[in-house]
Amino acid sequence: VGRLRAEDAMRQSMQSSADIVRMMPAGLFIFEVENRNRVILVGANPEAERLAHITLEDWKGLEFDEIWPEAAQHNIKATFLTPLDTGQVYESDLVEFHGKYMEGFFRVRTFLMPEYRLGIAFEDVTAQKTAEDERRRFEEQVQHTQKLEGLGMLAGGIAHDFNNLLQAILGNAEMARQELPTDSPIGVNIQSIENTSLRAADLCQQLLSYSGQ
C-alpha cells in the first residue's frame, strides 16, 4: 500500500510539473545534454512552439545546432551551457538572434534540470526593445532641440549687446561727420565706418530673428 501511495504521489508530482511547464508564460525548451557537442531537444511548452514557429513533433530529437545553425556563429550554445560549469542559472536580459525560425531580442534564462537536462526559458522582448530605442531617440532629439534653443538664446543675447555697441558707433560717426568740413578727406573714412557698422547691425538683426528675440 505504501509503495502504491508513493507511486501515485510521484505521478501527481510529475503531472503537476508538466502542467506548470505547459502553462508558464515564457517559452521553455528542454534539452538532454549527452555532451557539449550533443545537446538534444526533448521537450517544449506551447509558448516555445509559438515563439519559435515550430512544433515539438518536428524538432524533437534534433541537436541544438541543427535547429539553430545561426547560433554557432555567436557561440550561443556554449553560453547557454554555462550552468554545467557554474551550477548557477545563466541569465541575460537581451539576447539578439536572427535565424530562419526566430528573429528579434529575447530575455533568456538557462538552468540545470534533473537527469542531466538543460532548460532554456525565453521571452520575446523585441517590442519593449523597440519602444526603448524609440524613447531614447526621442530624448536625444529633445536634448538636441534644447541645445539649439540654448545656443539661439546665447547668440541672441550676444547679438543684442553687440547691436547696442554698433548703434553707439553709428551715433558717434554721424556726429563726427557733421562736424567735419564738407571737403575733409576724413569724411570717406567715417562713411566707411558707417557702412560697415550698418552691415554688422543687419547681421545682428538676423541673429536676433533666428533666436526669436
PDB file of C-alpha atoms in Angstrom, residues 4-164:
ATOM      1  CA  LEU A   4       1.356   2.386  -4.336  1.00  0.00           C
ATOM      2  CA  ARG A   5       0.807   5.659  -2.498  1.00  0.00           C
ATOM      3  CA  ALA A   6       4.382   6.731  -3.224  1.00  0.00           C
ATOM      4  CA  GLU A   7       3.990   5.890  -6.901  1.00  0.00           C
ATOM      5  CA  ASP A   8       0.691   7.760  -7.033  1.00  0.00           C
ATOM      6  CA  ALA A   9       2.265  10.786  -5.328  1.00  0.00           C
ATOM      7  CA  MET A  10       5.129  10.698  -7.825  1.00  0.00           C
ATOM      8  CA  ARG A  11       2.724  10.548 -10.760  1.00  0.00           C
ATOM      9  CA  GLN A  12       0.803  13.512  -9.354  1.00  0.00           C
ATOM     10  CA  SER A  13       4.017  15.446  -8.833  1.00  0.00           C
ATOM     11  CA  MET A  14       5.163  14.726 -12.378  1.00  0.00           C
ATOM     12  CA  GLN A  15       1.751  15.748 -13.715  1.00  0.00           C
ATOM     13  CA  SER A  16       1.888  18.977 -11.710  1.00  0.00           C
ATOM     14  CA  SER A  17       5.360  19.725 -13.079  1.00  0.00           C
ATOM     15  CA  ALA A  18       4.150  19.057 -16.621  1.00  0.00           C
ATOM     16  CA  ASP A  19       1.173  21.361 -16.066  1.00  0.00           C
ATOM     17  CA  ILE A  20       3.455  24.130 -14.787  1.00  0.00           C
ATOM     18  CA  VAL A  21       5.729  23.788 -17.819  1.00  0.00           C
ATOM     19  CA  ARG A  22       2.752  23.826 -20.163  1.00  0.00           C
ATOM     20  CA  MET A  23       1.101  26.849 -18.564  1.00  0.00           C
ATOM     21  CA  MET A  24       4.150  29.032 -17.858  1.00  0.00           C
ATOM     22  CA  PRO A  25       4.033  32.347 -19.797  1.00  0.00           C
ATOM     23  CA  ALA A  26       7.633  32.091 -21.030  1.00  0.00           C
ATOM     24  CA  GLY A  27       8.749  29.749 -23.760  1.00  0.00           C
ATOM     25  CA  LEU A  28      10.630  26.707 -22.467  1.00  0.00           C
ATOM     26  CA  PHE A  29      12.811  24.262 -24.357  1.00  0.00           C
ATOM     27  CA  ILE A  30      14.190  21.206 -22.561  1.00  0.00           C
ATOM     28  CA  PHE A  31      17.401  19.666 -23.862  1.00  0.00           C
ATOM     29  CA  GLU A  32      19.137  16.449 -22.923  1.00  0.00           C
ATOM     30  CA  VAL A  33      22.877  17.064 -22.636  1.00  0.00           C
ATOM     31  CA  GLU A  34      24.716  13.998 -23.919  1.00  0.00           C
ATOM     32  CA  ASN A  35      27.916  16.050 -24.114  1.00  0.00           C
ATOM     33  CA  ARG A  36      28.768  19.629 -25.015  1.00  0.00           C
ATOM     34  CA  ASN A  37      28.524  18.835 -28.712  1.00  0.00           C
ATOM     35  CA  ARG A  38      25.319  16.793 -28.423  1.00  0.00           C
ATOM     36  CA  VAL A  39      22.517  18.825 -26.866  1.00  0.00           C
ATOM     37  CA  ILE A  40      19.249  17.171 -27.930  1.00  0.00           C
ATOM     38  CA  LEU A  41      15.787  18.734 -27.815  1.00  0.00           C
ATOM     39  CA  VAL A  42      13.405  16.541 -25.816  1.00  0.00           C
ATOM     40  CA  GLY A  43      10.646  18.902 -24.735  1.00  0.00           C
ATOM     41  CA  ALA A  44       8.954  22.264 -25.306  1.00  0.00           C
ATOM     42  CA  ASN A  45       5.900  24.035 -23.973  1.00  0.00           C
ATOM     43  CA  PRO A  46       3.243  25.636 -26.221  1.00  0.00           C
ATOM     44  CA  GLU A  47       4.655  29.143 -25.759  1.00  0.00           C
ATOM     45  CA  ALA A  48       8.065  27.966 -27.006  1.00  0.00           C
ATOM     46  CA  GLU A  49       6.423  26.433 -30.055  1.00  0.00           C
ATOM     47  CA  ARG A  50       4.545  29.678 -30.696  1.00  0.00           C
ATOM     48  CA  LEU A  51       7.584  31.928 -30.329  1.00  0.00           C
ATOM     49  CA  ALA A  52       9.815  29.644 -32.420  1.00  0.00           C
ATOM     50  CA  HIS A  53       7.127  28.979 -35.044  1.00  0.00           C
ATOM     51  CA  ILE A  54       7.649  25.214 -34.833  1.00  0.00           C
ATOM     52  CA  THR A  55       6.058  22.135 -33.335  1.00  0.00           C
ATOM     53  CA  LEU A  56       7.863  19.849 -30.906  1.00  0.00           C
ATOM     54  CA  GLU A  57       6.925  16.904 -33.104  1.00  0.00           C
ATOM     55  CA  ASP A  58       9.016  18.370 -35.934  1.00  0.00           C
ATOM     56  CA  TRP A  59      12.057  19.240 -33.808  1.00  0.00           C
ATOM     57  CA  LYS A  60      12.177  16.627 -31.088  1.00  0.00           C
ATOM     58  CA  GLY A  61      15.407  14.643 -31.218  1.00  0.00           C
ATOM     59  CA  LEU A  62      17.333  17.289 -33.151  1.00  0.00           C
ATOM     60  CA  GLU A  63      20.631  18.683 -31.899  1.00  0.00           C
ATOM     61  CA  PHE A  64      20.792  22.361 -30.854  1.00  0.00           C
ATOM     62  CA  ASP A  65      22.997  23.362 -33.810  1.00  0.00           C
ATOM     63  CA  GLU A  66      20.711  21.562 -36.250  1.00  0.00           C
ATOM     64  CA  ILE A  67      17.773  23.650 -35.060  1.00  0.00           C
ATOM     65  CA  TRP A  68      19.634  26.962 -34.867  1.00  0.00           C
ATOM     66  CA  PRO A  69      22.745  26.782 -37.095  1.00  0.00           C
ATOM     67  CA  GLU A  70      22.988  30.600 -36.921  1.00  0.00           C
ATOM     68  CA  ALA A  71      23.699  30.349 -33.183  1.00  0.00           C
ATOM     69  CA  ALA A  72      27.066  28.719 -33.830  1.00  0.00           C
ATOM     70  CA  GLN A  73      28.359  31.979 -35.323  1.00  0.00           C
ATOM     71  CA  HIS A  74      27.928  33.720 -31.966  1.00  0.00           C
ATOM     72  CA  ASN A  75      28.860  30.852 -29.626  1.00  0.00           C
ATOM     73  CA  ILE A  76      25.349  30.918 -28.182  1.00  0.00           C
ATOM     74  CA  LYS A  77      25.164  27.225 -27.323  1.00  0.00           C
ATOM     75  CA  ALA A  78      28.358  27.332 -25.253  1.00  0.00           C
ATOM     76  CA  THR A  79      26.984  30.379 -23.414  1.00  0.00           C
ATOM     77  CA  PHE A  80      23.688  28.647 -22.684  1.00  0.00           C
ATOM     78  CA  LEU A  81      25.622  25.652 -21.308  1.00  0.00           C
ATOM     79  CA  THR A  82      27.271  27.836 -18.658  1.00  0.00           C
ATOM     80  CA  PRO A  83      25.191  26.244 -15.832  1.00  0.00           C
ATOM     81  CA  LEU A  84      27.034  22.960 -16.475  1.00  0.00           C
ATOM     82  CA  ASP A  85      30.202  24.663 -15.209  1.00  0.00           C
ATOM     83  CA  THR A  86      28.816  27.013 -12.578  1.00  0.00           C
ATOM     84  CA  GLY A  87      25.785  25.160 -11.302  1.00  0.00           C
ATOM     85  CA  GLN A  88      24.062  28.530 -11.381  1.00  0.00           C
ATOM     86  CA  VAL A  89      21.299  29.906 -13.581  1.00  0.00           C
ATOM     87  CA  TYR A  90      22.561  31.774 -16.642  1.00  0.00           C
ATOM     88  CA  GLU A  91      20.603  34.981 -17.232  1.00  0.00           C
ATOM     89  CA  SER A  92      20.607  37.565 -19.981  1.00  0.00           C
ATOM     90  CA  ASP A  93      18.013  40.291 -20.374  1.00  0.00           C
ATOM     91  CA  LEU A  94      18.886  40.934 -24.001  1.00  0.00           C
ATOM     92  CA  VAL A  95      19.982  38.252 -26.459  1.00  0.00           C
ATOM     93  CA  GLU A  96      19.786  39.327 -30.097  1.00  0.00           C
ATOM     94  CA  PHE A  97      19.119  36.495 -32.523  1.00  0.00           C
ATOM     95  CA  HIS A  98      18.439  36.416 -36.256  1.00  0.00           C
ATOM     96  CA  GLY A  99      17.637  32.991 -37.646  1.00  0.00           C
ATOM     97  CA  LYS A 100      15.333  31.157 -40.002  1.00  0.00           C
ATOM     98  CA  TYR A 101      12.671  30.472 -37.384  1.00  0.00           C
ATOM     99  CA  MET A 102      13.277  33.138 -34.738  1.00  0.00           C
ATOM    100  CA  GLU A 103      14.333  36.743 -35.017  1.00  0.00           C
ATOM    101  CA  GLY A 104      14.450  39.573 -32.534  1.00  0.00           C
ATOM    102  CA  PHE A 105      15.502  40.271 -28.956  1.00  0.00           C
ATOM    103  CA  PHE A 106      14.928  37.808 -26.136  1.00  0.00           C
ATOM    104  CA  ARG A 107      15.228  37.603 -22.362  1.00  0.00           C
ATOM    105  CA  VAL A 108      16.822  34.221 -21.648  1.00  0.00           C
ATOM    106  CA  ARG A 109      17.357  32.003 -18.592  1.00  0.00           C
ATOM    107  CA  THR A 110      19.114  28.634 -18.797  1.00  0.00           C
ATOM    108  CA  PHE A 111      19.243  26.240 -15.854  1.00  0.00           C
ATOM    109  CA  LEU A 112      20.003  22.656 -14.919  1.00  0.00           C
ATOM    110  CA  MET A 113      17.202  20.129 -14.633  1.00  0.00           C
ATOM    111  CA  PRO A 114      17.126  16.515 -13.354  1.00  0.00           C
ATOM    112  CA  GLU A 115      18.567  13.719 -15.475  1.00  0.00           C
ATOM    113  CA  TYR A 116      21.323  15.946 -16.918  1.00  0.00           C
ATOM    114  CA  ARG A 117      18.903  18.111 -18.797  1.00  0.00           C
ATOM    115  CA  LEU A 118      19.044  21.826 -19.547  1.00  0.00           C
ATOM    116  CA  GLY A 119      16.060  24.151 -19.511  1.00  0.00           C
ATOM    117  CA  ILE A 120      16.074  27.239 -21.716  1.00  0.00           C
ATOM    118  CA  ALA A 121      13.319  29.699 -20.812  1.00  0.00           C
ATOM    119  CA  PHE A 122      12.905  32.738 -23.028  1.00  0.00           C
ATOM    120  CA  GLU A 123      10.604  35.680 -23.678  1.00  0.00           C
ATOM    121  CA  ASP A 124      10.357  37.853 -26.768  1.00  0.00           C
ATOM    122  CA  VAL A 125      11.203  41.422 -25.714  1.00  0.00           C
ATOM    123  CA  THR A 126      11.540  42.845 -29.230  1.00  0.00           C
ATOM    124  CA  ALA A 127       8.565  45.186 -28.766  1.00  0.00           C
ATOM    125  CA  GLN A 128       9.975  46.513 -25.475  1.00  0.00           C
ATOM    126  CA  LYS A 129      13.429  46.939 -27.035  1.00  0.00           C
ATOM    127  CA  THR A 130      11.938  48.831 -29.995  1.00  0.00           C
ATOM    128  CA  ALA A 131       9.932  51.070 -27.647  1.00  0.00           C
ATOM    129  CA  GLU A 132      13.037  51.779 -25.543  1.00  0.00           C
ATOM    130  CA  ASP A 133      15.059  52.631 -28.654  1.00  0.00           C
ATOM    131  CA  GLU A 134      12.336  54.992 -29.867  1.00  0.00           C
ATOM    132  CA  ARG A 135      12.127  56.612 -26.428  1.00  0.00           C
ATOM    133  CA  ARG A 136      15.912  57.065 -26.369  1.00  0.00           C
ATOM    134  CA  ARG A 137      15.891  58.591 -29.863  1.00  0.00           C
ATOM    135  CA  PHE A 138      13.088  60.949 -28.815  1.00  0.00           C
ATOM    136  CA  GLU A 139      15.032  62.013 -25.717  1.00  0.00           C
ATOM    137  CA  GLU A 140      18.128  62.624 -27.851  1.00  0.00           C
ATOM    138  CA  GLN A 141      16.063  64.759 -30.243  1.00  0.00           C
ATOM    139  CA  VAL A 142      14.652  66.736 -27.311  1.00  0.00           C
ATOM    140  CA  GLN A 143      18.156  67.277 -25.920  1.00  0.00           C
ATOM    141  CA  HIS A 144      19.392  68.361 -29.354  1.00  0.00           C
ATOM    142  CA  THR A 145      16.478  70.778 -29.680  1.00  0.00           C
ATOM    143  CA  GLN A 146      17.117  72.167 -26.205  1.00  0.00           C
ATOM    144  CA  LYS A 147      20.794  72.596 -27.060  1.00  0.00           C
ATOM    145  CA  LEU A 148      19.874  74.510 -30.229  1.00  0.00           C
ATOM    146  CA  GLU A 149      17.448  76.645 -28.259  1.00  0.00           C
ATOM    147  CA  GLY A 150      20.180  77.359 -25.718  1.00  0.00           C
ATOM    148  CA  LEU A 151      22.601  78.327 -28.489  1.00  0.00           C
ATOM    149  CA  GLY A 152      19.915  80.514 -30.032  1.00  0.00           C
ATOM    150  CA  MET A 153      19.352  82.334 -26.752  1.00  0.00           C
ATOM    151  CA  LEU A 154      23.098  82.793 -26.284  1.00  0.00           C
ATOM    152  CA  ALA A 155      23.512  84.084 -29.843  1.00  0.00           C
ATOM    153  CA  GLY A 156      20.532  86.383 -29.355  1.00  0.00           C
ATOM    154  CA  GLY A 157      21.979  87.825 -26.160  1.00  0.00           C
ATOM    155  CA  ILE A 158      25.362  88.470 -27.785  1.00  0.00           C
ATOM    156  CA  ALA A 159      23.721  89.938 -30.885  1.00  0.00           C
ATOM    157  CA  HIS A 160      21.600  92.260 -28.729  1.00  0.00           C
ATOM    158  CA  ASP A 161      24.616  93.569 -26.804  1.00  0.00           C
ATOM    159  CA  PHE A 162      26.700  93.897 -29.960  1.00  0.00           C
ATOM    160  CA  ASN A 163      23.877  95.739 -31.711  1.00  0.00           C
ATOM    161  CA  ASN A 164      23.824  98.275 -28.874  1.00  0.00           C
TER     162      ASN A 164
END
